[in-house]
Coordinates of C-alpha atoms and ligand atoms in Angstrom, one line a residue:
X27 CA -0.2 0.2 0.0
X28 CA 1.2 3.6 -0.8
X29 CA 1.6 5.2 2.4
X30 CA 2.7 8.5 1.1
X31 CA 0.6 11.6 0.0
X32 CA 1.2 14.6 -2.0
X33 CA -1.0 17.9 -1.3
X34 CA -1.7 16.5 2.4
X35 CA -1.8 20.2 3.8
X36 CA -4.3 21.1 1.2
X37 CA -7.0 18.8 2.7
X38 CA -9.5 19.7 5.1
X39 CA -9.0 18.6 8.7
X40 CA -11.5 16.0 8.5
X41 CA -10.0 14.6 5.1
X42 CA -6.5 14.5 6.9
X43 CA -7.9 12.6 9.6
X44 CA -9.7 10.0 7.4
X45 CA -6.2 9.5 5.4
X46 CA -4.4 8.9 8.5
X47 CA -6.8 6.5 10.0
X48 CA -7.1 4.5 6.6
X49 CA -3.2 4.6 6.0
X50 CA -1.7 4.0 9.1
X51 CA -4.5 3.1 11.8
X52 CA -6.5 0.6 10.2
X53 CA -5.8 -1.9 12.8
X54 CA -6.4 0.6 15.8
X55 CA -9.6 0.4 17.4
X56 CA -11.8 3.4 17.4
X57 CA -8.7 5.7 16.1
X58 CA -10.9 8.2 14.6
X59 CA -13.1 8.6 17.7
X60 CA -10.1 8.8 20.1
X61 CA -8.7 11.7 17.5
X62 CA -11.8 13.5 17.4
X63 CA -13.1 13.0 21.1
X64 CA -10.5 15.9 22.0
X65 CA -12.0 18.3 19.9
X66 CA -13.2 21.5 21.8
X67 CA -17.1 22.1 21.1
X68 CA -16.2 25.9 21.3
X69 CA -15.4 26.3 17.5
X70 CA -13.6 29.4 17.8
X71 CA -11.2 28.1 20.5
X72 CA -10.8 24.8 18.4
X73 CA -10.0 27.1 15.3
X74 CA -7.4 29.1 17.5
X75 CA -5.7 25.9 18.5
X76 CA -5.9 24.3 14.9
X77 CA -3.9 27.5 13.6
X78 CA -1.0 27.5 16.1
X79 CA 0.7 24.9 13.9
X80 CA 0.1 23.1 10.6
X81 CA -1.7 19.9 9.5
X82 CA -3.5 19.9 12.8
X83 CA -5.7 16.8 13.4
X84 CA -6.6 17.0 17.1
X85 CA -5.5 18.6 20.5
X86 CA -3.0 17.0 22.6
X87 CA -3.7 17.8 26.3
X88 CA -1.4 18.2 29.0
X89 CA -2.5 18.8 32.7
X90 CA -2.1 22.3 34.0
X91 CA -1.5 22.2 37.9
X92 CA -0.5 24.9 40.3
X93 CA 2.2 24.6 43.2
X94 CA 1.2 27.4 45.7
X95 CA 3.3 28.8 48.7
X96 CA 6.1 30.3 46.8
X97 CA 7.6 33.1 48.6
X98 CA 9.9 34.8 46.4
X99 CA 11.7 38.3 47.6
X100 CA 8.7 38.8 50.0
X101 CA 6.0 38.2 47.4
X102 CA 3.7 34.9 47.6
X103 CA 3.1 33.1 44.3
X104 CA 1.1 30.2 43.1
X105 CA 3.1 28.7 40.3
X106 CA 1.1 27.4 37.2
X107 CA 2.9 24.2 35.8
X108 CA 2.0 22.2 32.5
X109 CA 3.4 18.8 32.9
X110 CA 2.4 15.0 32.4
X111 CA 5.1 13.6 35.1
X112 CA 3.3 12.8 38.3
X113 CA 5.1 14.0 41.8
X114 CA 6.4 17.2 40.0
X115 CA 3.8 19.7 41.0
X116 CA 3.7 17.7 44.5
X117 CA 7.3 18.1 44.8
X118 CA 7.4 21.6 43.8
X119 CA 4.6 22.5 46.7
X120 CA 6.3 20.6 49.1
X121 CA 9.5 22.4 48.7
X122 CA 7.8 25.8 48.5
X123 CA 6.0 25.2 51.7
X124 CA 9.2 24.0 53.4
X125 CA 11.2 27.4 52.2
X126 CA 8.0 29.5 53.1
X127 CA 8.6 29.1 56.9
X128 CA 12.6 29.6 56.3
X129 CA 12.8 32.9 54.8
X130 CA 11.6 32.0 51.2
X131 CA 13.6 32.3 47.9
X132 CA 15.8 35.2 47.2
X133 CA 16.4 35.9 43.3
X134 CA 18.1 38.4 41.2
X135 CA 18.2 38.8 37.5
X136 CA 22.3 39.2 36.6
X137 CA 21.8 40.4 32.9
X138 CA 19.3 40.3 30.0
X139 CA 21.4 40.5 26.9
X140 CA 20.4 38.2 24.0
X141 CA 22.6 37.3 20.7
X142 CA 22.1 36.9 17.1
X143 CA 24.7 36.0 14.4
X144 CA 25.1 36.6 10.7
X145 CA 27.4 34.0 9.4
X146 CA 29.3 34.7 6.3
X147 CA 32.1 33.5 4.2
X148 CA 34.9 35.8 2.9
X149 CA 38.1 35.2 1.2
X150 CA 39.7 38.3 0.8
X151 CA 42.0 40.8 2.7
X152 CA 40.8 40.8 6.6
X153 CA 42.2 44.3 7.2
X154 CA 39.9 45.8 4.3
X155 CA 37.0 43.7 5.8
X156 CA 37.6 44.9 9.2
X157 CA 37.8 48.7 7.9
X158 CA 34.6 48.1 5.7
X159 CA 32.6 46.8 8.9
X160 CA 33.6 49.6 10.9
X161 CA 32.5 52.1 8.2
X162 CA 29.0 50.4 7.5
X163 CA 28.3 49.6 11.1
X164 CA 26.3 52.9 11.8
X165 CA 24.5 51.9 8.5
X166 CA 23.8 48.4 9.8
X167 CA 22.1 50.1 12.8
X168 CA 20.2 52.8 10.8
X169 CA 18.6 50.4 8.1
X170 CA 17.2 48.3 11.0
X171 CA 15.6 51.5 12.3
X172 CA 12.2 50.4 11.0
X173 CA 12.4 47.1 12.8
X174 CA 14.1 48.6 16.0
X175 CA 12.1 51.9 16.4
X176 CA 9.2 50.6 18.8
X177 CA 11.7 48.5 20.7
X178 CA 13.9 51.5 21.1
X179 CA 10.9 53.5 22.4
X180 CA 10.6 51.1 25.3
X181 CA 14.2 51.0 26.1
X182 CA 15.5 48.1 24.1
X183 CA 17.0 47.4 21.0
X184 CA 20.6 46.7 19.3
X185 CA 23.3 46.8 22.0
X186 CA 26.4 46.2 19.8
X187 CA 27.6 44.6 16.5
X188 CA 31.0 43.2 16.3
X189 CA 32.8 41.4 13.3
X190 CA 34.2 38.1 14.5
X191 CA 37.1 36.2 12.9
X192 CA 36.3 32.6 12.8
X193 CA 38.7 31.6 10.2
X194 CA 40.8 29.6 12.6
X195 CA 37.8 27.2 12.8
X196 CA 36.7 27.1 9.1
X197 CA 38.7 28.8 6.2
X198 CA 37.0 32.0 5.2
X199 CA 34.4 32.0 8.1
X200 CA 33.3 35.4 9.9
X201 CA 30.5 36.5 11.8
X202 CA 28.3 39.7 12.4
X203 CA 28.0 39.0 16.3
X204 CA 25.0 41.2 17.6
X205 CA 23.7 41.6 21.1
X206 CA 20.3 42.8 21.9
X207 CA 18.0 43.9 24.7
X208 CA 14.5 42.7 24.0
X209 CA 12.7 43.6 27.2
X210 CA 9.6 41.8 28.0
X211 CA 9.4 39.9 24.4
X212 CA 11.4 36.6 24.0
X213 CA 12.7 38.5 21.0
X214 CA 13.3 35.7 18.6
X215 CA 11.3 37.6 15.7
X216 CA 12.9 40.7 16.4
X217 CA 16.4 39.6 16.5
X218 CA 15.9 37.4 13.4
X219 CA 14.3 40.4 11.4
X220 CA 17.3 42.8 12.5
X221 CA 19.9 40.1 11.5
X222 CA 18.4 39.6 8.1
X223 CA 18.5 43.3 7.7
X224 CA 22.2 43.4 8.6
X225 CA 23.1 40.6 6.1
X226 CA 21.3 42.7 3.3
X227 CA 23.0 45.8 4.2
X228 CA 26.2 44.5 4.7
X229 CA 26.2 42.4 1.5
X230 CA 24.9 45.2 -0.6
X231 CA 27.7 47.5 0.1
X232 CA 30.4 44.9 0.2
X233 CA 29.9 44.3 -3.7
X234 CA 31.5 47.7 -4.5
X235 CA 33.8 48.2 -1.7
X236 CA 35.7 45.0 -1.2
X237 CA 38.3 42.9 -3.0
X238 CA 36.4 39.6 -2.7
X239 CA 32.6 38.8 -2.4
X240 CA 30.9 38.3 0.9
X241 CA 28.7 35.3 0.8
X242 CA 26.1 35.2 3.7
X243 CA 25.2 31.6 4.9
X244 CA 22.6 32.5 7.6
X245 CA 21.2 34.9 9.9
X246 CA 19.7 33.8 13.1
X247 CA 19.5 34.3 16.8
X248 CA 21.4 32.2 19.2
X249 CA 19.4 30.2 22.0
X250 CA 22.8 30.1 23.8
X251 CA 22.2 33.0 26.1
X252 CA 25.0 32.9 28.8
X253 CA 24.5 36.9 29.3
X254 CA 20.8 36.5 30.0
X255 CA 21.2 35.1 33.6
X256 CA 19.1 34.8 36.8
X257 CA 20.0 33.4 40.3
X258 CA 17.9 32.1 42.7
X259 CA 18.9 30.9 46.5
X260 CA 17.5 29.6 49.5
X261 CA 19.4 29.4 52.8
X262 CA 19.0 28.9 56.5
X263 CA 20.8 28.0 59.7
X264 CA 21.4 24.2 59.8
X265 CA 19.4 23.3 62.6
X266 CA 16.3 25.1 60.9
X267 CA 16.6 22.1 58.1
X268 CA 14.9 19.9 60.8
X269 CA 11.8 18.2 59.8
X270 CA 10.2 15.0 60.9
X271 CA 12.9 12.5 62.2
X272 CA 15.6 14.3 59.9
X273 CA 18.7 15.1 61.7
X274 CA 19.4 18.7 60.2
X275 CA 23.4 18.2 60.2
X276 CA 23.4 14.8 58.6
X277 CA 20.7 15.9 56.1
X278 CA 22.6 19.1 55.2
X279 CA 25.9 17.0 54.8
X280 CA 24.5 14.4 52.6
X281 CA 22.5 17.1 50.5
X282 CA 25.8 19.1 49.8
X283 CA 27.5 15.7 49.0
X284 CA 24.9 14.9 46.5
X285 CA 25.2 18.4 44.7
X286 CA 29.1 18.0 44.7
X287 CA 28.5 14.4 43.0
X288 CA 26.5 16.3 40.3
X289 CA 29.1 19.0 39.8
X290 CA 31.8 16.6 38.9
X291 CA 30.1 13.6 37.5
X292 CA 28.2 14.2 34.2
X293 CA 26.0 10.9 34.5
X294 CA 24.7 12.1 37.5
X295 CA 24.7 16.0 36.5
X296 CA 22.3 15.2 33.4
X297 CA 19.6 13.5 35.9
X298 CA 20.2 16.3 38.4
X299 CA 19.7 18.8 35.7
X300 CA 16.7 17.0 34.2
X301 CA 15.0 17.5 37.7
X302 CA 15.7 21.0 37.5
X303 CA 14.0 21.2 34.1
X304 CA 11.0 19.4 35.4
X305 CA 10.3 22.6 37.3
X306 CA 11.8 25.0 34.6
X307 CA 9.8 23.4 31.7
X308 CA 6.3 23.0 33.3
X309 CA 6.5 26.7 33.9
X310 CA 7.8 27.8 30.7
X311 CA 5.3 25.7 29.0
X312 CA 2.3 27.0 31.3
X313 CA 3.5 30.5 30.4
X314 CA 3.5 30.1 26.4
X315 CA 7.4 30.1 26.3
X316 CA 9.5 27.9 24.3
X317 CA 10.7 25.2 26.2
X318 CA 13.1 24.0 23.4
X319 CA 15.1 27.1 23.4
X320 CA 15.2 27.2 27.1
X321 CA 16.5 23.6 27.3
X322 CA 19.0 24.1 24.8
X323 CA 20.6 27.1 26.3
X324 CA 20.3 25.8 29.7
X325 CA 22.3 22.4 28.8
X326 CA 24.9 24.4 26.9
X327 CA 25.4 26.7 29.8
X328 CA 25.9 23.4 32.1
X329 CA 28.7 22.5 29.9
X330 CA 30.2 26.0 29.6
X331 CA 33.8 24.8 31.4
X332 CA 34.1 22.0 29.1
X333 CA 32.5 19.5 31.0
X334 CA 28.6 19.0 31.6
X335 CA 27.9 19.8 35.2
X336 CA 25.1 20.7 37.7
X337 CA 23.2 23.8 37.5
X338 CA 22.7 24.1 41.2
X339 CA 25.3 24.3 44.0
X340 CA 25.4 23.9 47.8
X341 CA 27.5 24.8 50.7
X342 CA 27.6 24.9 54.5
X343 CA 29.5 28.0 55.8
X344 CA 29.6 29.0 59.3
X345 CA 26.6 26.9 60.2
X346 CA 24.3 28.3 57.4
X347 CA 23.2 25.9 54.6
X348 CA 22.9 27.7 51.3
X349 CA 21.6 26.2 48.0
X350 CA 21.4 28.2 44.5
X351 CA 21.0 28.1 40.7
X352 CA 22.2 30.2 38.1
X353 CA 20.8 29.9 34.6
X354 CA 20.4 31.6 31.4
X355 CA 16.6 32.0 30.6
X356 CA 15.4 33.8 27.5
X357 CA 11.7 34.6 28.1
X358 CA 8.8 36.5 27.0
X359 CA 5.5 37.8 28.6
X360 CA 4.4 39.6 25.7
X361 CA 3.9 38.6 22.0
X362 CA 3.9 35.0 20.8
X363 CA 1.6 32.6 22.5
X364 CA 1.3 35.0 25.6
X365 CA -1.5 36.8 23.9
X366 CA -3.0 34.1 21.8
X367 CA -3.5 31.0 24.0
X368 CA -6.3 31.6 26.7
X369 CA -4.6 29.3 29.4
X370 CA -1.4 31.2 28.8
X371 CA -3.1 34.3 29.9
X372 CA -4.7 32.8 32.8
X373 CA -1.1 31.3 33.9
X374 CA 0.3 34.9 33.6
X375 CA -2.7 36.5 35.5
X376 CA -2.3 34.0 38.3
X377 CA 1.6 35.0 38.6
X378 CA 0.3 38.6 38.8
X379 CA 1.1 39.7 35.0
X380 CA 5.0 39.5 35.4
X381 CA 7.3 41.3 33.5
X382 CA 10.1 39.0 31.6
X383 CA 12.5 39.8 34.4
X384 CA 10.2 38.7 37.0
X385 CA 9.3 35.6 35.2
X386 CA 13.0 34.8 34.9
X387 CA 13.1 34.7 38.8
X388 CA 9.9 32.7 39.2
X389 CA 11.1 30.1 36.7
X390 CA 14.5 30.0 38.3
X391 CA 12.8 29.3 41.6
X392 CA 10.8 26.4 40.1
X393 CA 13.8 24.9 39.0
X394 CA 15.6 25.2 42.4
X395 CA 12.6 24.0 44.4
X396 CA 12.1 20.8 42.1
X397 CA 15.8 20.2 42.6
X398 CA 15.8 20.7 46.4
X399 CA 12.6 18.2 46.5
X400 CA 14.5 15.4 44.3
X401 CA 17.8 15.8 46.0
X402 CA 16.0 15.9 49.5
X403 CA 14.1 12.4 48.6
X404 CA 17.2 11.0 47.0
X405 CA 19.3 11.4 50.2
X406 CA 16.4 10.6 52.7
X407 CA 13.9 7.9 51.9
X408 CA 14.8 7.5 48.1
X409 CA 12.9 8.7 45.1
X410 CA 10.6 5.7 44.9
X411 CA 8.5 6.0 47.8
X412 CA 6.9 9.2 46.8
X413 CA 6.9 8.2 43.2
X414 CA 5.2 5.0 43.5
X415 CA 2.4 6.5 45.6
X416 CA 1.7 8.8 42.6
X417 CA 2.3 6.0 40.1
X418 CA -0.2 3.6 42.0
X419 CA -3.0 6.1 40.9
X420 CA -1.8 5.9 37.3
X421 CA -1.6 2.2 37.2
X422 CA -5.2 2.1 38.7
X423 CA -6.7 4.5 36.3
X424 CA -4.8 2.7 33.4
X425 CA -6.8 -0.6 34.6
X426 CA -10.2 1.4 35.1
X427 CA -10.4 0.9 38.8
X428 CA -13.5 2.1 40.2
X429 CA -13.7 4.4 43.6
X430 CA -14.2 1.4 45.9
X431 CA -11.3 -0.6 44.2
X432 CA -9.1 2.6 44.2
X433 CA -9.9 2.7 48.1
X434 CA -9.0 -0.8 48.8
X435 CA -5.7 -1.0 46.8
X436 CA -4.5 2.2 48.2
X437 CA -5.2 1.0 51.7
X438 CA -3.4 -2.3 51.0
X439 CA -0.2 -0.5 49.5
X440 CA 0.0 1.6 52.7
X441 CA 1.9 -1.4 54.1
X442 CA 3.3 -2.8 51.0
X443 CA 5.9 -1.7 48.3
X444 CA 4.2 -0.6 45.2
X445 CA 5.5 -2.1 42.0
X446 CA 3.5 -2.1 38.8
X447 CA 3.1 -5.9 38.9
X448 CA 2.3 -5.8 42.6
X449 CA -0.6 -3.4 41.9
X450 CA -2.0 -5.5 38.8
X451 CA -1.9 -8.7 41.1
X452 CA -3.4 -7.1 43.9
X453 CA -6.3 -5.6 41.5
X454 CA -6.6 -8.9 39.8
X455 CA -7.0 -10.7 43.1
X456 CA -9.7 -8.0 44.3
X457 CA -11.5 -8.4 41.2
X458 CA -11.9 -12.3 41.3
X459 CA -12.7 -12.4 45.1
Ligands
LIG516 C1 12.8 12.6 37.8 O1 11.8 13.1 36.7 C2 13.7 13.5 38.2 C3 14.7 13.1 39.3 O2 15.4 11.7 38.4 C4 15.8 14.0 39.3 C5 16.9 13.8 40.3 O3 17.3 12.4 40.1 O4 17.5 14.6 40.9 C6 14.3 12.4 40.4

């Protein structure tokens, strides 16, 4: 059977579904019903979602949860989180509550500079290229004025453009390396438009003034933003870490050891940072930001010293336990999905309509809280205890357990270890009784 098609994008949504179902899903039960049951009955809302991307066939739901009780620089937040993984929202809430009574989170934005580059090839004399660049630089900025005018009115715009010689890496390779301040916009469109204009101006004048041609390879922002940095921290006296039957000194020491391991051991660092990204991505997604851009930038930053390492750090000094994170986050609270997706608007409203700088701080806190909760579990009870309790419900739902069955099984597993097979077995036993 021919499983390819030309003109798929031109089909109506219903034709697309029919083609997918008949071509790839003929052996799946109720495939069409499964796809269409997620349509929203509000046709305007459905159309809005259909038009976010191309070739839409349905909606893919993610739960939106809220982690309350985050005290950040003296202000209390409930943080919206969109994520499919159980335990993440519970862990964030638990960490928030823990630190609420211990001074809360302290944060600061260190820098907000974003970067974009025009990559080009030139095989002529470097000195004349440099002279040409210095002469044309004001025109590069001037020609981009129609794009930068509004941003400049608000206090942002192009910060600088440098010529970078990369010929040691690739023969003939140079860059226009530009820095930007994009205020409350993530800035991808703004930066890319500026870069494409720089490329046009740079190339046009080069023809007459240089001994060799300038070949533009591409113009694009960088998702590596080491100068768009935010820091979040918690600290308290070691004794104040006491909770339940945990000895605070042993806990603090083990916690610092665990973080040190993530600082030196890449296998651990990746998982450690994954836990941080559980918190970060969930808020990035809920607030309509680009989590792929954030992920790419954050992991590059974690490798900035040539070896992948922890994004968080911890220490004990003079009886004080401190735990902090420093990460690059390029975020927007205007433009893009923020004004289009009704739930994104709600998420931003829950956060009291933050500016991008405030959102950077909130999201860094979500990452730090998540990491605190994970490392605390890992160094005390182990991660599975809490995870499996949440997992239990997922398994029960997967097997369509009714309320009575759920009650009975949850009760049973208060004194038994949760494993997938043990839950299935217990449910089967209950059903045959
Ligand atoms: C699971 O999603 C995240 C953890 O593995 C993070 C960590 O190990 O620190 C629990």
